[in-house]
Amino acid sequence: MTNNSYNAGILGMGHAYPSGILTNADLEKMVDTSDEWITTRTGIKQRHKAADDEYTSQFAVKAGKQALERAGIDPNDIDIIICATTTPDQILPSTGCIIQRELGCENAAGMDVFAACSGFIYGITMVESMIRTGQIRYALVIGAEVLTKYVDYTDRSTCVLFGDGAGAAVLGPVPKEKGILATKIRSDGRYEEQLYALGGGTRYGTTHETIEKRMHYFRMKGNELFKIAVRSMADISLEVLEKAGLTIEDIDLVIPHQANQRITDAVAQRLGINQEKVYSNIAYHGNTSSASIPIAMDECIQSGKIREGSTVLLTAFGGGVTWGATILKF
Ligand code: ACO
């Protein structure tokens, strides 16, 4: 059944993160780095870090429960759960299915989307047309990561960057002038070697050798990714603006993926938008990959930065490489 009389919009959000905190001062004791280097090169002062017995779905479930309560939607009314994660609890079942069980969403399909830092935008893009065309009514999209378990704390070029957390959104039908006005996702697998974790899959199954070579940890050529990230996030933002028939002047708030404060500043400069309209929480959370945008969105809703009538631009870039952008009217 097709129904074009409404759009897909956000009905409620939530977020959660571990209580454990790793500060720049803590990292100074672990690797050859300094608070000064981390702050000036990334903007990060601290990141949340899961304890050994904490795992991704726990934060996803907390964030999802909060989003459902704030949306006032019964768990049984959710048709699909998409968990955007690169750090699932385990290979099988999907984290989406675990969340479905834990939240008691008995009528929902659960699945994972594996798109690194762009995962939340991938997830909402997938459910947008399902809701708009009437194929489903309510969706729960969660970006959730425990990246710190894939971080090599002997590699100073990556270990200072990543943090853990989850952000969730309940989406459903909203009046046509609101909700998702335009959205777009892209990828380019030719850049695989810029950011990867080789060990533990079917190509390099877990062996003593892969563990000794530390192949299960993330590796990144940050410097090269930096330039691609800025260009991709800015270009796709302009594409969705055009698709929505808007200009950058119509945007009240930009929420970029929180990878690096210098990337955020460079994207803002390329888009020609005042820094005050660009949200940043990287100082407190670091890079939480697919969780970074929904955590930031929920912080903005709770603090009143996003209000009824706000037009918000989301833009993300991550390993794959993947990228995407969405324009939402609240
Ligand atoms: N402390 C001190 N020195 C360091 C550290 C550190 N933690 N890390 C690197 N350095 C050194 C390097 O060894 C290098 O030293 P050298 O000049 O003697 O060789 C110097 O600092 C400069 O290194 P660069 O890599 O050029 O530093 P850069 O300014 O590019 O910052 C960073 C590195 C922060 C990683 C940046 O490149 C970045 O943010 N890149 C983009 C990351 C990104 O967007 N990733 C995709 C999303 S993440 C995802 O998908 C999960």
Short mmCIF file of C-alpha atoms and ligand atoms in Angstrom, two decimals:
data_model
loop_
_atom_site.label_atom_id
_atom_site.label_comp_id
_atom_site.label_asym_id
_atom_site.label_seq_id
_atom_site.Cartn_x
_atom_site.Cartn_y
_atom_site.Cartn_z
CA MET A 1 0.00 0.00 0.00
CA THR A 2 1.42 3.38 -0.94
CA ASN A 3 0.55 6.45 1.07
CA ASN A 4 2.32 9.66 0.17
CA SER A 5 0.42 11.86 2.57
CA TYR A 6 3.08 11.75 5.27
CA ASN A 7 6.85 11.64 5.80
CA ALA A 8 8.97 9.57 8.16
CA GLY A 9 10.07 11.55 11.21
CA ILE A 10 11.68 11.18 14.63
CA LEU A 11 9.11 10.55 17.40
CA GLY A 12 11.51 10.10 20.32
CA MET A 13 15.20 9.62 21.07
CA GLY A 14 17.42 8.31 23.83
CA HIS A 15 21.08 7.69 24.55
CA ALA A 16 23.35 5.82 26.94
CA TYR A 17 27.04 5.31 27.55
CA PRO A 18 29.31 3.53 30.03
CA SER A 19 30.11 5.26 33.32
CA GLY A 20 33.81 4.50 32.84
CA ILE A 21 35.86 7.47 31.56
CA LEU A 22 39.29 7.46 29.95
CA THR A 23 40.88 10.92 30.06
CA ASN A 24 43.79 12.29 28.06
CA ALA A 25 45.79 12.18 31.31
CA ASP A 26 45.06 8.41 31.53
CA LEU A 27 46.29 7.95 27.94
CA GLU A 28 49.49 9.91 28.68
CA LYS A 29 50.36 7.06 31.07
CA MET A 30 49.64 4.37 28.45
CA VAL A 31 51.29 5.63 25.22
CA ASP A 32 53.68 8.35 24.05
CA THR A 33 51.10 11.12 23.73
CA SER A 34 50.04 14.31 25.48
CA ASP A 35 46.83 16.11 26.41
CA GLU A 36 48.14 19.01 24.30
CA TRP A 37 48.54 16.83 21.14
CA ILE A 38 45.16 15.13 21.53
CA THR A 39 43.32 18.39 22.27
CA THR A 40 44.83 20.43 19.44
CA ARG A 41 44.73 17.62 16.81
CA THR A 42 41.30 16.18 17.68
CA GLY A 43 39.40 18.30 20.23
CA ILE A 44 38.96 15.23 22.46
CA LYS A 45 39.43 15.57 26.24
CA GLN A 46 37.83 12.30 27.40
CA ARG A 47 35.88 9.31 26.09
CA HIS A 48 33.56 6.79 27.76
CA LYS A 49 34.94 3.26 27.96
CA ALA A 50 33.02 0.07 28.65
CA ALA A 51 34.19 -2.23 31.44
CA ASP A 52 35.34 -5.76 30.52
CA ASP A 53 31.89 -7.18 31.32
CA GLU A 54 29.94 -4.52 29.41
CA TYR A 55 28.90 -4.98 25.78
CA THR A 56 27.17 -3.18 22.90
CA SER A 57 23.56 -4.35 23.26
CA GLN A 58 23.40 -3.22 26.90
CA PHE A 59 23.85 0.42 25.88
CA ALA A 60 21.63 -0.03 22.82
CA VAL A 61 18.80 -1.43 24.97
CA LYS A 62 19.05 1.46 27.48
CA ALA A 63 18.98 4.03 24.67
CA GLY A 64 16.17 2.20 22.85
CA LYS A 65 14.00 1.95 25.99
CA GLN A 66 14.38 5.70 26.59
CA ALA A 67 13.50 6.47 22.95
CA LEU A 68 10.37 4.29 23.11
CA GLU A 69 9.23 5.92 26.37
CA ARG A 70 9.80 9.44 25.03
CA ALA A 71 7.99 8.59 21.79
CA GLY A 72 5.12 7.02 23.76
CA ILE A 73 5.22 3.96 21.49
CA ASP A 74 4.48 0.46 22.77
CA PRO A 75 7.39 -1.96 22.05
CA ASN A 76 4.92 -4.27 20.31
CA ASP A 77 4.12 -1.55 17.75
CA ILE A 78 7.70 -1.47 16.42
CA ASP A 79 7.89 -3.17 13.00
CA ILE A 80 11.66 -3.13 12.52
CA ILE A 81 14.78 -2.65 14.65
CA ILE A 82 17.96 -1.67 12.87
CA CYS A 83 21.10 -1.67 14.97
CA ALA A 84 23.90 0.22 13.24
CA THR A 85 27.10 -1.20 14.67
CA THR A 86 30.62 -2.20 13.71
CA THR A 87 31.18 -3.76 17.14
CA PRO A 88 28.33 -6.27 17.61
CA ASP A 89 27.98 -8.36 20.76
CA GLN A 90 28.87 -11.46 18.72
CA ILE A 91 28.79 -12.82 15.15
CA LEU A 92 25.42 -14.53 15.57
CA PRO A 93 22.67 -13.60 16.35
CA SER A 94 22.63 -10.00 15.23
CA THR A 95 22.65 -7.30 17.89
CA GLY A 96 19.30 -6.15 16.40
CA CYS A 97 17.74 -9.50 17.40
CA ILE A 98 19.22 -9.28 20.90
CA ILE A 99 17.77 -5.76 21.29
CA GLN A 100 14.41 -7.00 19.98
CA ARG A 101 14.32 -9.71 22.67
CA GLU A 102 15.48 -7.43 25.48
CA LEU A 103 12.99 -4.64 24.65
CA GLY A 104 10.13 -7.11 24.12
CA CYS A 105 9.36 -5.84 20.61
CA GLU A 106 7.49 -9.01 19.75
CA ASN A 107 6.30 -7.91 16.31
CA ALA A 108 9.59 -6.51 15.05
CA ALA A 109 12.21 -7.78 12.62
CA GLY A 110 15.71 -7.23 14.03
CA MET A 111 18.88 -6.75 12.02
CA ASP A 112 22.28 -5.01 11.96
CA VAL A 113 23.66 -2.49 9.51
CA PHE A 114 27.42 -2.51 9.17
CA ALA A 115 28.44 0.91 7.83
CA ALA A 116 30.88 2.21 10.48
CA CYS A 117 30.36 5.86 11.41
CA SER A 118 27.67 6.38 8.74
CA GLY A 119 25.55 3.53 10.16
CA PHE A 120 22.85 5.67 11.80
CA ILE A 121 22.26 7.63 8.58
CA TYR A 122 22.20 4.31 6.65
CA GLY A 123 19.60 2.98 9.12
CA ILE A 124 17.24 5.95 8.99
CA THR A 125 17.58 6.09 5.20
CA MET A 126 16.51 2.44 4.97
CA VAL A 127 13.40 2.88 7.10
CA GLU A 128 12.46 6.28 5.65
CA SER A 129 10.92 4.93 2.46
CA MET A 130 9.35 1.97 4.31
CA ILE A 131 7.47 4.39 6.58
CA ARG A 132 6.68 6.96 3.87
CA THR A 133 5.17 4.31 1.60
CA GLY A 134 3.15 2.69 4.40
CA GLN A 135 5.04 -0.62 4.28
CA ILE A 136 5.75 -0.27 8.03
CA ARG A 137 4.54 2.18 10.68
CA TYR A 138 7.21 2.39 13.41
CA ALA A 139 10.95 1.70 13.35
CA LEU A 140 13.64 1.77 16.01
CA VAL A 141 17.07 2.73 14.67
CA ILE A 142 19.99 2.50 17.10
CA GLY A 143 23.65 3.37 16.61
CA ALA A 144 25.60 1.44 19.24
CA GLU A 145 29.30 0.74 19.67
CA VAL A 146 31.85 -0.58 22.11
CA LEU A 147 34.79 0.46 19.96
CA THR A 148 37.28 0.45 22.81
CA LYS A 149 37.38 -3.38 22.69
CA TYR A 150 38.76 -3.14 19.12
CA VAL A 151 41.28 -0.42 19.93
CA ASP A 152 44.95 -1.28 20.23
CA TYR A 153 46.12 0.60 23.32
CA THR A 154 49.72 0.39 22.09
CA ASP A 155 48.87 2.34 18.89
CA ARG A 156 48.82 6.04 19.76
CA SER A 157 47.46 7.02 16.34
CA THR A 158 44.09 5.34 17.01
CA CYS A 159 43.75 4.72 20.76
CA VAL A 160 43.19 8.37 21.62
CA LEU A 161 40.20 8.70 19.30
CA PHE A 162 37.48 6.20 20.10
CA GLY A 163 34.77 5.96 22.77
CA ASP A 164 31.69 3.87 23.53
CA GLY A 165 27.96 4.58 23.63
CA ALA A 166 24.59 4.27 21.96
CA GLY A 167 21.89 6.57 20.59
CA ALA A 168 18.40 5.52 19.53
CA ALA A 169 15.51 6.98 17.54
CA VAL A 170 11.91 5.86 17.11
CA LEU A 171 10.69 6.83 13.65
CA GLY A 172 7.14 6.90 12.41
CA PRO A 173 4.73 8.83 10.19
CA VAL A 174 4.62 12.64 10.59
CA PRO A 175 2.88 15.37 8.54
CA LYS A 176 4.30 15.84 5.04
CA GLU A 177 6.03 19.18 5.76
CA LYS A 178 8.05 17.60 8.61
CA GLY A 179 10.38 14.66 9.18
CA ILE A 180 13.01 13.47 6.72
CA LEU A 181 13.00 15.94 3.81
CA ALA A 182 15.94 14.34 1.98
CA THR A 183 18.49 11.64 2.65
CA LYS A 184 21.35 10.02 0.74
CA ILE A 185 23.97 7.33 1.42
CA ARG A 186 27.13 6.37 -0.48
CA SER A 187 30.16 4.08 -0.20
CA ASP A 188 33.49 3.48 -1.94
CA GLY A 189 35.18 0.16 -1.14
CA ARG A 190 38.36 1.21 -2.94
CA TYR A 191 39.40 2.95 0.29
CA GLU A 192 39.32 -0.26 2.37
CA GLU A 193 42.97 0.10 3.32
CA GLN A 194 42.42 3.45 5.03
CA LEU A 195 40.49 1.92 7.95
CA TYR A 196 40.10 -1.77 8.68
CA ALA A 197 40.24 -4.63 11.19
CA LEU A 198 41.36 -7.78 9.37
CA GLY A 199 41.29 -10.52 11.99
CA GLY A 200 38.33 -12.62 13.10
CA GLY A 201 36.44 -12.84 9.80
CA THR A 202 36.34 -15.55 7.14
CA ARG A 203 39.41 -14.17 5.35
CA TYR A 204 41.68 -14.18 8.40
CA GLY A 205 39.90 -16.39 10.93
CA THR A 206 40.97 -16.10 14.55
CA THR A 207 44.23 -18.00 15.05
CA HIS A 208 47.17 -17.67 17.42
CA GLU A 209 48.97 -15.92 14.57
CA THR A 210 46.25 -13.30 13.93
CA ILE A 211 46.10 -12.54 17.64
CA GLU A 212 49.90 -12.31 17.97
CA LYS A 213 49.93 -9.93 14.98
CA ARG A 214 47.15 -7.91 16.67
CA MET A 215 45.06 -8.22 13.49
CA HIS A 216 41.75 -7.98 15.36
CA TYR A 217 42.34 -4.31 16.17
CA PHE A 218 41.35 -1.25 14.07
CA ARG A 219 44.09 0.21 11.89
CA MET A 220 43.69 3.62 10.29
CA LYS A 221 45.54 5.96 7.94
CA GLY A 222 43.99 8.97 9.62
CA ASN A 223 45.79 11.62 7.64
CA GLU A 224 44.54 10.34 4.27
CA LEU A 225 41.01 9.75 5.59
CA PHE A 226 40.87 13.30 6.92
CA LYS A 227 40.78 14.86 3.45
CA ILE A 228 38.28 12.34 2.03
CA ALA A 229 36.04 12.80 5.09
CA VAL A 230 35.87 16.58 4.75
CA ARG A 231 35.19 16.48 1.01
CA SER A 232 32.60 13.67 1.20
CA MET A 233 30.63 15.10 4.14
CA ALA A 234 30.48 18.57 2.59
CA ASP A 235 29.60 17.35 -0.92
CA ILE A 236 26.80 15.01 0.17
CA SER A 237 25.39 17.76 2.42
CA LEU A 238 25.10 20.02 -0.61
CA GLU A 239 23.44 17.18 -2.54
CA VAL A 240 20.72 16.64 0.09
CA LEU A 241 20.17 20.38 0.40
CA GLU A 242 19.51 20.51 -3.32
CA LYS A 243 17.29 17.41 -3.15
CA ALA A 244 15.21 19.07 -0.40
CA GLY A 245 15.06 22.36 -2.32
CA LEU A 246 16.88 24.17 0.51
CA THR A 247 20.07 26.20 0.94
CA ILE A 248 22.52 26.21 3.84
CA GLU A 249 20.81 29.40 5.11
CA ASP A 250 17.68 27.30 5.81
CA ILE A 251 19.59 25.02 8.22
CA ASP A 252 19.27 25.78 11.95
CA LEU A 253 21.74 23.15 13.13
CA VAL A 254 24.34 20.85 11.57
CA ILE A 255 25.11 17.62 13.45
CA PRO A 256 28.19 16.06 11.86
CA HIS A 257 29.64 12.71 12.83
CA GLN A 258 32.04 13.49 15.68
CA ALA A 259 35.36 12.18 14.27
CA ASN A 260 37.66 15.11 14.87
CA GLN A 261 36.99 18.77 15.74
CA ARG A 262 39.21 19.83 12.84
CA ILE A 263 37.09 17.77 10.41
CA THR A 264 33.92 19.37 11.82
CA ASP A 265 35.43 22.86 11.44
CA ALA A 266 36.59 22.17 7.89
CA VAL A 267 33.16 20.80 6.85
CA ALA A 268 31.47 23.89 8.35
CA GLN A 269 33.86 26.14 6.46
CA ARG A 270 33.20 24.34 3.15
CA LEU A 271 29.44 24.58 3.70
CA GLY A 272 29.73 28.27 4.60
CA ILE A 273 27.85 27.90 7.87
CA ASN A 274 28.55 29.72 11.13
CA GLN A 275 30.37 27.50 13.69
CA GLU A 276 27.66 28.33 16.26
CA LYS A 277 25.19 26.35 14.16
CA VAL A 278 27.44 23.25 14.18
CA TYR A 279 27.09 20.93 17.17
CA SER A 280 30.10 19.35 18.80
CA ASN A 281 30.38 17.03 21.80
CA ILE A 282 33.64 15.39 20.76
CA ALA A 283 35.45 16.77 23.82
CA TYR A 284 33.36 14.51 26.09
CA HIS A 285 32.66 11.44 23.96
CA GLY A 286 35.46 11.10 21.39
CA ASN A 287 34.51 9.25 18.21
CA THR A 288 31.68 6.78 18.99
CA SER A 289 31.22 5.81 15.32
CA SER A 290 27.57 5.00 14.48
CA ALA A 291 26.45 6.22 17.93
CA SER A 292 27.88 9.72 17.57
CA ILE A 293 25.05 11.34 15.57
CA PRO A 294 22.10 9.94 17.58
CA ILE A 295 23.85 10.74 20.90
CA ALA A 296 24.45 14.31 19.68
CA MET A 297 20.86 14.64 18.38
CA ASP A 298 19.40 13.52 21.69
CA GLU A 299 21.65 15.93 23.61
CA CYS A 300 20.38 18.73 21.34
CA ILE A 301 16.74 17.75 21.86
CA GLN A 302 17.19 17.58 25.64
CA SER A 303 19.01 20.92 25.82
CA GLY A 304 16.50 22.69 23.55
CA LYS A 305 18.98 23.25 20.71
CA ILE A 306 16.58 21.26 18.54
CA ARG A 307 13.02 22.59 18.91
CA GLU A 308 9.70 22.23 17.12
CA GLY A 309 10.31 23.69 13.66
CA SER A 310 14.13 23.23 13.66
CA THR A 311 15.67 22.17 10.35
CA VAL A 312 18.66 19.93 11.02
CA LEU A 313 21.37 18.61 8.69
CA LEU A 314 23.11 15.34 9.65
CA THR A 315 26.29 14.30 7.86
CA ALA A 316 28.60 11.35 8.45
CA PHE A 317 31.66 9.60 7.11
CA GLY A 318 33.26 6.30 8.16
CA GLY A 319 35.23 3.20 7.32
CA GLY A 320 34.32 1.38 4.12
CA VAL A 321 34.46 4.15 3.20
CA THR A 322 30.85 5.13 3.70
CA TRP A 323 29.17 8.50 3.91
CA GLY A 324 25.73 10.04 4.00
CA ALA A 325 23.58 13.04 4.86
CA THR A 326 20.00 13.66 5.95
CA ILE A 327 17.83 16.76 6.36
CA LEU A 328 15.14 16.59 9.03
CA LYS A 329 12.48 19.06 10.06
CA PHE A 330 11.26 18.66 13.63
N1 ACO B 1 50.09 11.59 20.24
C1 ACO B 1 51.20 12.21 19.80
N2 ACO B 1 51.61 12.14 18.53
C2 ACO B 1 50.88 11.44 17.67
C3 ACO B 1 49.70 10.74 18.07
C4 ACO B 1 49.32 10.85 19.42
N3 ACO B 1 48.22 10.24 19.91
N4 ACO B 1 49.18 10.12 16.99
C5 ACO B 1 49.97 10.38 15.95
N5 ACO B 1 51.00 11.18 16.37
C6 ACO B 1 52.11 11.71 15.56
C7 ACO B 1 52.40 10.89 14.34
O1 ACO B 1 53.25 9.81 14.65
C8 ACO B 1 53.07 11.90 13.45
O2 ACO B 1 54.41 12.05 13.85
P1 ACO B 1 55.57 12.25 12.76
O3 ACO B 1 55.26 13.54 12.09
O4 ACO B 1 56.81 12.27 13.60
O5 ACO B 1 55.48 11.07 11.83
C9 ACO B 1 52.35 13.21 13.79
O6 ACO B 1 51.72 12.99 15.07
C10 ACO B 1 51.29 13.61 12.78
O7 ACO B 1 50.46 12.48 12.51
P2 ACO B 1 49.21 12.60 11.56
O8 ACO B 1 48.59 11.26 11.39
O9 ACO B 1 49.61 13.34 10.32
O10 ACO B 1 48.25 13.55 12.44
P3 ACO B 1 46.92 14.24 12.05
O11 ACO B 1 47.00 15.68 12.29
O12 ACO B 1 46.39 13.78 10.69
O13 ACO B 1 45.88 13.66 13.13
C11 ACO B 1 44.11 12.02 13.27
C12 ACO B 1 45.61 12.27 13.20
C13 ACO B 1 43.60 12.65 14.55
C14 ACO B 1 43.87 10.53 13.28
C15 ACO B 1 43.41 12.67 12.05
O14 ACO B 1 44.12 12.35 10.88
C16 ACO B 1 41.96 12.25 11.86
O15 ACO B 1 41.11 12.57 12.65
N6 ACO B 1 41.66 11.57 10.72
C17 ACO B 1 40.30 11.20 10.29
C18 ACO B 1 39.76 10.05 11.05
C19 ACO B 1 38.42 9.66 10.48
O16 ACO B 1 37.62 10.48 10.06
N7 ACO B 1 38.14 8.36 10.44
C20 ACO B 1 36.91 7.86 9.84
C21 ACO B 1 35.83 7.73 10.82
S1 ACO B 1 36.18 6.57 12.11
C22 ACO B 1 35.28 5.13 11.77
O17 ACO B 1 34.77 4.92 10.72
C23 ACO B 1 35.21 4.08 12.87
#
